[in-house]
XYZ file of C-alpha atoms in Angstrom:
483
model
C -96.530 2.798 -67.199
C -95.283 4.921 -64.323
C -97.438 3.314 -61.672
C -97.519 -0.228 -63.025
C -95.256 -1.761 -60.365
C -96.972 -0.043 -57.466
C -100.390 -1.114 -58.714
C -99.128 -4.700 -59.003
C -97.707 -4.598 -55.454
C -100.868 -3.359 -53.781
C -102.877 -5.652 -56.005
C -100.995 -8.560 -54.494
C -101.702 -7.252 -51.019
C -105.417 -6.983 -51.788
C -105.446 -10.450 -53.297
C -103.982 -12.038 -50.177
C -106.137 -10.142 -47.720
C -103.723 -8.490 -45.505
C -96.309 -15.712 -44.678
C -97.266 -18.661 -43.341
C -96.112 -20.061 -40.079
C -93.135 -17.707 -39.826
C -93.031 -17.164 -36.085
C -89.236 -17.171 -36.401
C -88.533 -16.497 -32.725
C -89.927 -19.770 -31.399
C -88.839 -22.167 -34.151
C -87.240 -25.160 -32.451
C -88.427 -24.145 -28.993
C -90.007 -26.786 -26.765
C -92.503 -24.111 -25.752
C -93.738 -23.468 -29.315
C -96.559 -25.980 -28.808
C -99.420 -25.598 -31.299
C -97.471 -22.940 -33.232
C -94.515 -25.295 -33.689
C -96.588 -27.889 -35.561
C -96.478 -25.697 -38.668
C -92.682 -25.888 -38.812
C -92.428 -29.580 -37.940
C -95.376 -31.791 -36.900
C -93.044 -33.938 -34.780
C -92.293 -30.967 -32.506
C -95.581 -31.191 -30.589
C -94.390 -34.229 -28.586
C -91.451 -32.715 -26.760
C -93.191 -29.910 -24.883
C -93.699 -29.814 -21.114
C -97.334 -28.644 -21.183
C -100.366 -30.890 -21.078
C -102.097 -28.649 -23.589
C -101.922 -25.217 -25.172
C -104.300 -23.160 -27.285
C -103.441 -20.468 -29.815
C -106.498 -18.270 -29.328
C -105.457 -16.069 -32.250
C -102.311 -15.311 -34.206
C -101.385 -13.205 -37.226
C -98.126 -13.124 -39.207
C -97.209 -11.068 -42.288
C -94.055 -10.846 -44.418
C -93.317 -8.577 -47.379
C -90.265 -8.160 -49.582
C -89.604 -6.128 -52.730
C -86.853 -4.382 -54.674
C -89.301 -2.462 -56.877
C -90.073 0.578 -54.729
C -89.322 2.240 -51.389
C -91.720 3.730 -48.846
C -90.324 6.959 -47.371
C -91.056 8.895 -44.156
C -92.869 6.036 -42.451
C -91.924 3.515 -39.756
C -93.964 1.422 -37.335
C -93.344 4.073 -34.678
C -94.415 7.055 -36.810
C -97.579 8.368 -38.378
C -98.341 7.339 -41.978
C -99.796 10.786 -42.722
C -96.600 12.053 -44.377
C -95.563 8.807 -46.028
C -94.703 8.659 -49.715
C -93.282 6.119 -52.142
C -90.597 6.081 -54.806
C -90.411 3.553 -57.649
C -86.812 2.484 -57.997
C -85.053 3.347 -61.263
C -82.523 1.165 -63.033
C -82.149 -1.828 -65.306
C -82.780 -5.038 -63.363
C -85.437 -7.668 -62.675
C -88.168 -6.653 -60.230
C -89.343 -8.929 -57.421
C -92.159 -8.754 -54.880
C -93.315 -11.265 -52.254
C -96.151 -11.194 -49.770
C -97.398 -13.915 -47.454
C -99.507 -14.114 -44.335
C -101.204 -16.543 -42.012
C -104.011 -16.084 -39.531
C -104.318 -18.760 -36.844
C -107.991 -18.805 -35.963
C -107.886 -21.444 -33.226
C -105.058 -23.956 -32.886
C -105.063 -26.599 -30.135
C -102.405 -29.077 -28.978
C -103.151 -31.869 -26.489
C -100.590 -34.245 -24.990
C -101.767 -37.870 -24.979
C -99.165 -38.803 -22.401
C -95.461 -38.179 -22.800
C -95.043 -40.132 -26.031
C -97.952 -38.879 -28.141
C -99.601 -35.562 -28.917
C -102.481 -34.373 -31.064
C -102.971 -30.955 -32.654
C -105.803 -29.500 -34.697
C -107.099 -26.136 -35.794
C -107.963 -23.756 -38.614
C -105.956 -21.117 -40.478
C -106.310 -18.617 -43.285
C -103.140 -18.412 -45.369
C -101.981 -16.575 -48.461
C -98.922 -16.137 -50.679
C -98.132 -13.926 -53.654
C -94.965 -13.851 -55.766
C -94.122 -11.445 -58.589
C -91.067 -11.734 -60.864
C -90.148 -9.773 -63.976
C -87.354 -10.079 -66.462
C -84.699 -7.389 -66.671
C -85.985 -3.998 -67.871
C -85.059 -0.358 -67.428
C -87.273 2.166 -65.673
C -86.812 5.886 -65.040
C -89.319 8.157 -63.359
C -89.555 10.570 -66.319
C -91.407 8.103 -68.564
C -94.513 9.659 -70.090
C -95.888 7.009 -72.447
C -95.382 3.542 -73.908
C -92.903 4.706 -76.544
C -90.699 6.246 -73.845
C -90.656 2.906 -72.059
C -89.746 0.967 -75.219
C -87.035 3.486 -76.087
C -85.367 2.941 -72.695
C -85.468 -0.813 -73.271
C -84.701 -1.118 -76.991
C -81.536 -3.080 -76.240
C -83.569 -5.951 -74.749
C -84.686 -8.853 -76.913
C -88.050 -9.219 -75.127
C -89.960 -8.489 -71.927
C -91.415 -11.007 -69.497
C -92.985 -11.310 -66.069
C -94.925 -13.681 -63.839
C -97.345 -13.259 -60.952
C -98.856 -16.089 -58.866
C -101.003 -15.701 -55.756
C -103.081 -18.111 -53.714
C -105.037 -17.699 -50.494
C -107.013 -20.408 -48.755
C -108.862 -21.490 -45.632
C -107.630 -24.728 -44.107
C -108.442 -27.118 -41.332
C -105.780 -29.532 -40.116
C -105.139 -32.392 -37.718
C -101.684 -33.537 -36.601
C -100.419 -36.536 -34.711
C -96.921 -37.064 -33.338
C -95.438 -40.038 -31.505
C -92.136 -41.121 -29.962
C -90.701 -43.750 -32.316
C -87.703 -44.749 -30.211
C -86.226 -43.740 -26.867
C -83.017 -44.717 -25.069
C -80.496 -43.194 -22.690
C -78.735 -41.306 -25.490
C -81.599 -39.827 -27.474
C -85.211 -39.826 -28.537
C -86.735 -39.937 -32.039
C -90.148 -38.388 -32.623
C -92.200 -38.451 -35.818
C -95.257 -36.491 -36.864
C -97.811 -36.125 -39.652
C -100.258 -33.346 -40.513
C -103.249 -33.695 -42.829
C -104.788 -30.510 -44.226
C -108.034 -29.928 -46.127
C -108.680 -26.515 -47.633
C -110.922 -24.272 -49.689
C -109.267 -21.888 -52.110
C -110.402 -18.340 -51.356
C -108.431 -16.403 -53.959
C -106.279 -17.463 -56.873
C -104.709 -15.194 -59.498
C -101.880 -15.444 -61.976
C -100.346 -13.621 -64.918
C -97.729 -15.127 -67.201
C -96.278 -12.786 -69.824
C -93.454 -13.948 -72.085
C -91.756 -13.078 -75.364
C -93.121 -9.530 -75.575
C -91.117 -8.248 -78.514
C -90.885 -4.743 -80.007
C -88.788 -2.885 -82.550
C -88.341 0.778 -83.617
C -90.093 2.150 -86.687
C -89.388 5.655 -88.015
C -91.982 7.410 -90.173
C -91.686 11.109 -91.150
C -88.785 11.560 -88.737
C -90.937 10.284 -85.868
C -89.898 7.096 -84.120
C -92.463 4.785 -82.642
C -92.159 1.152 -81.543
C -94.062 -1.703 -83.143
C -95.198 -4.646 -81.015
C -94.071 -7.754 -82.833
C -95.035 -10.559 -80.449
C -96.627 -11.339 -77.094
C -97.604 -14.525 -75.269
C -99.782 -13.676 -72.275
C -102.251 -15.565 -70.137
C -103.955 -14.362 -66.978
C -106.575 -15.909 -64.773
C -108.369 -15.411 -61.496
C -110.738 -17.497 -59.391
C -114.378 -17.353 -60.433
C -115.684 -16.503 -56.956
C -114.683 -12.873 -57.654
C -117.424 -12.810 -60.302
C -119.976 -13.392 -57.525
C -119.325 -10.021 -55.907
C -122.092 -7.590 -56.863
C -122.459 -3.956 -55.857
C -126.195 -4.504 -55.496
C -125.744 -7.215 -52.851
C -125.232 -6.676 -49.147
C -121.778 -7.268 -47.663
C -122.955 -10.432 -45.906
C -124.447 -11.774 -49.137
C -121.252 -11.053 -51.051
C -119.195 -12.861 -48.395
C -121.480 -15.910 -48.586
C -121.354 -15.951 -52.386
C -117.599 -15.409 -52.437
C -116.762 -18.208 -49.993
C -119.554 -20.584 -51.039
C -118.372 -21.137 -54.608
C -114.761 -22.088 -53.960
C -112.938 -25.292 -54.868
C -111.331 -27.747 -52.454
C -107.706 -28.668 -51.848
C -105.499 -30.825 -49.635
C -101.922 -31.025 -48.351
C -99.715 -32.969 -45.950
C -96.742 -32.218 -43.686
C -94.388 -34.867 -42.380
C -91.445 -34.490 -40.010
C -89.052 -36.119 -37.565
C -87.068 -34.797 -34.600
C -84.139 -36.379 -32.831
C -83.171 -35.179 -29.361
C -79.692 -35.784 -27.957
C -80.171 -36.132 -24.208
C -77.879 -34.551 -21.607
C -75.305 -37.098 -20.474
C -75.341 -36.007 -16.849
C -77.509 -34.526 -14.148
C -78.664 -31.094 -15.218
C -79.486 -29.883 -11.710
C -79.587 -31.342 -8.214
C -83.116 -29.944 -7.881
C -84.300 -31.120 -11.293
C -87.125 -33.509 -10.399
C -87.988 -34.191 -14.048
C -85.522 -33.808 -16.913
C -87.547 -35.810 -19.456
C -87.890 -32.862 -21.871
C -84.288 -31.681 -21.558
C -81.846 -31.985 -24.452
C -78.426 -30.786 -25.501
C -79.182 -30.886 -29.233
C -82.375 -31.240 -31.219
C -82.335 -31.998 -34.950
C -85.491 -31.679 -37.039
C -86.291 -32.407 -40.689
C -89.698 -31.792 -42.236
C -91.467 -31.664 -45.605
C -94.196 -29.034 -45.506
C -97.196 -28.044 -47.630
C -97.080 -30.904 -50.116
C -100.401 -30.174 -51.788
C -102.406 -27.699 -53.844
C -105.567 -25.648 -54.253
C -107.714 -25.555 -57.380
C -109.606 -22.595 -58.814
C -112.192 -22.253 -61.561
C -111.371 -19.547 -64.120
C -113.215 -16.242 -63.729
C -115.174 -14.818 -66.675
C -112.610 -12.135 -67.519
C -109.620 -14.493 -67.610
C -107.885 -14.384 -70.988
C -105.080 -15.878 -73.056
C -103.412 -14.451 -76.154
C -100.620 -15.478 -78.486
C -99.271 -12.792 -80.788
C -100.693 -9.393 -81.661
C -102.473 -7.931 -84.659
C -100.533 -6.081 -87.343
C -99.524 -2.429 -87.107
C -99.774 -2.218 -83.310
C -97.378 0.322 -81.820
C -96.737 2.341 -78.687
C -99.059 5.164 -79.733
C -101.956 2.733 -80.109
C -101.275 1.285 -76.652
C -101.621 4.749 -75.130
C -104.886 5.282 -77.006
C -106.372 1.867 -76.217
C -105.443 1.845 -72.526
C -106.219 5.404 -71.480
C -107.950 6.692 -68.353
C -111.350 5.387 -69.521
C -110.154 1.790 -69.009
C -111.277 1.537 -65.385
C -112.591 -2.020 -65.169
C -111.552 -5.518 -66.125
C -114.209 -5.894 -68.890
C -113.077 -2.613 -70.472
C -109.465 -3.732 -70.281
C -110.354 -6.964 -72.069
C -112.358 -5.057 -74.692
C -109.323 -2.893 -75.435
C -107.041 -5.902 -75.459
C -109.282 -7.633 -77.983
C -108.715 -4.807 -80.480
C -104.938 -5.336 -80.593
C -104.599 -9.113 -80.080
C -106.440 -12.362 -80.685
C -107.724 -13.458 -77.294
C -109.393 -16.584 -75.949
C -111.113 -17.601 -72.715
C -109.220 -20.337 -70.797
C -111.942 -22.757 -69.725
C -111.863 -25.143 -66.788
C -109.674 -24.834 -63.720
C -106.135 -23.941 -62.777
C -104.054 -25.448 -59.971
C -101.748 -23.549 -57.632
C -99.358 -25.700 -55.625
C -98.746 -24.753 -52.005
C -95.260 -23.520 -50.963
C -93.743 -26.994 -50.690
C -90.406 -26.892 -48.899
C -87.801 -28.857 -47.019
C -87.039 -27.477 -43.555
C -83.990 -28.448 -41.507
C -83.921 -27.166 -37.934
C -81.143 -27.467 -35.341
C -81.639 -26.321 -31.749
C -78.834 -26.277 -29.156
C -79.065 -25.735 -25.414
C -76.262 -23.446 -24.233
C -76.510 -22.731 -20.519
C -79.044 -21.454 -18.039
C -82.016 -20.229 -20.068
C -80.046 -19.644 -23.278
C -80.457 -21.493 -26.569
C -79.507 -20.967 -30.191
C -81.520 -22.174 -33.179
C -80.754 -22.483 -36.900
C -83.518 -23.006 -39.471
C -82.936 -23.698 -43.182
C -85.956 -23.586 -45.535
C -85.556 -24.720 -49.164
C -88.381 -24.354 -51.684
C -89.196 -27.502 -53.668
C -90.041 -26.708 -57.337
C -92.882 -29.223 -57.668
C -94.498 -27.160 -60.445
C -91.872 -28.634 -62.785
C -93.735 -31.965 -62.539
C -96.493 -30.633 -64.800
C -96.325 -27.672 -67.150
C -99.793 -26.360 -66.293
C -99.119 -26.232 -62.547
C -98.396 -22.947 -60.814
C -96.708 -22.642 -57.424
C -96.329 -20.047 -54.702
C -93.094 -19.951 -52.728
C -91.677 -18.966 -49.367
C -89.192 -16.107 -49.096
C -87.391 -17.776 -46.164
C -83.940 -19.278 -46.505
C -81.798 -19.216 -43.349
C -82.640 -17.985 -39.859
C -80.352 -18.085 -36.799
C -82.034 -17.207 -33.497
C -80.332 -16.787 -30.127
C -82.941 -16.820 -27.364
C -83.360 -16.502 -23.631
C -86.519 -18.340 -22.653
C -88.485 -19.708 -19.740
C -91.997 -21.121 -19.667
C -93.560 -17.677 -19.261
C -91.013 -15.202 -20.630
C -88.633 -14.988 -23.533
C -86.423 -12.641 -25.546
C -85.442 -13.537 -29.098
C -83.117 -12.130 -31.760
C -83.838 -13.825 -35.150
C -81.177 -13.076 -37.770
C -82.569 -13.759 -41.241
C -81.109 -14.103 -44.717
C -83.863 -14.714 -47.279
C -83.816 -15.989 -50.845
C -84.112 -12.413 -52.117
C -80.550 -11.784 -50.819
C -81.901 -9.589 -48.026
C -80.401 -9.572 -44.526
C -82.748 -8.732 -41.642
C -82.283 -8.645 -37.880
C -85.582 -9.201 -36.109
C -86.719 -9.235 -32.531
C -89.454 -10.752 -30.390
C -90.633 -10.952 -26.810
C -92.834 -13.430 -24.949
C -94.671 -12.216 -21.868
C -97.025 -14.815 -20.454
C -99.580 -15.673 -23.152
C -98.470 -12.897 -25.534
C -95.878 -13.375 -28.290
C -94.944 -10.233 -30.231
C -92.241 -9.938 -32.882
C -90.979 -8.164 -35.985
C -89.006 -9.709 -38.848
C -86.923 -6.586 -39.450
C -86.122 -4.254 -36.553
C -85.390 -1.515 -39.094
C -89.184 -1.247 -39.557
C -89.349 0.311 -36.088
C -86.768 3.034 -36.602
C -85.865 3.487 -40.259
C -88.354 5.419 -42.384
C -87.306 3.776 -45.652
C -87.624 0.043 -44.921
C -91.292 -0.689 -44.247
C -91.755 -2.474 -47.589
C -89.274 -5.142 -46.439
C -90.135 -6.952 -43.230
C -93.317 -7.642 -41.320
C -94.168 -9.126 -37.962
C -96.382 -11.371 -35.899
C -98.519 -11.480 -32.791
C -100.080 -14.471 -31.068
C -102.085 -15.118 -27.923
C -101.303 -18.562 -26.473
C -102.844 -20.084 -23.343
C -100.922 -22.982 -21.796
C -101.586 -25.575 -19.079
C -99.498 -25.196 -15.943
C -98.596 -28.859 -15.648
C -97.203 -31.319 -18.146
C -98.735 -34.612 -19.325
C -96.958 -36.510 -16.545
C -98.168 -34.156 -13.848
C -94.858 -32.266 -13.738
C -93.361 -29.491 -15.804
C -89.858 -29.066 -17.191
C -87.708 -27.906 -14.275
C -84.421 -27.137 -15.973
C -85.301 -23.598 -16.968
C -86.653 -22.674 -13.567
C -84.512 -20.592 -11.236
C -82.594 -22.940 -8.871
C -83.807 -23.256 -5.309
C -81.552 -22.033 -2.496
C -79.421 -24.657 -0.737
C -79.760 -23.168 2.701
């Protein structure tokens, strides 16, 4: 029991392969280009470059209240790092998500239309438990039940999904006048599910039973189902690595999703600069609304997936320790032991994991010179409630406010984040030519107790020098001398 939460956490990390589109620094920026399409497909129109290419990009976010990593920061060696599982009576949470941009391209089809396309690998994992008490002196199952005997039942849920996707986006100016401009965009995604796992445990009941002055705890009920994608069954120790990769990726199921968004730009009502030859892309305010990741991936159940309802008679904490001892070192052995204490069944067919569908509202305001401020609100949409059998992964994002100083080639950003886990982070990022580098939580650089909460991103972006009209946005350039 002692290491259960840590095993679950690193299991999630292994399942996902290393959040997704969370390049917080450049959200709302006209220079986001191909990266901006993942926050709002309409954003690819209002950018002063004829084209840009994301050669590669990686982004990772993690969040948990279950344990703390000590003596390790991004600026220190991990050699002396250690972890501590947090004690107390509360519900545990853990979230991981990542995206890898393999090659993303945006092309301007004139000033009023743009096209974007590319490929990504993305993954999410969410773990939630009901309230339970944990202390680090627990030695066995009975100790755990004794600490939690005031609870009516135990519960928990894990969902993870990782997939490869290809996408194509189109955005167009819908209306344009002297006061503002309305852009709309649509993204179509097709995918292959690479990894799907879930565990749903509910109504795990127990009660004390004293025999010969010795108290043990009887298991009275349990409703549990867990599944994983069948491509894991294709991995064989006898095969070469290349063969295992082909078998793993070649037996996956397909999926699809869409993004849709609009942006409205409020134009400056005056001349921005005497030397501004082209203020077409300038704005005072920019308002964006988008619906993202409306879709799902499907997975075929792996051979060791199981469901159970209830337990056999006379099952107690002592038996759990005996059945799940150190010899249980594989999934088949775990299922064999489980079959001796509960009636189990194999869940045939497929399971569906919905993508992290969400509503995103973005407001960007030009301040002065090269300074802007951006606010981004992301609200998860619980589409899994539409059908009981559906599962859904979710974003950890909620509200981000980002002051930025930015030109075409350079930028400094200070994202201030409050996520839906009630965590407050102050991040930071820098753009230097084609390189974008950022962290979600600056404490990861200096504090040696915060690495489990945060993450970061890096992207290499190549941009055209001139815009689709033959000119680039002049407003953010340094003014020319008047003498």
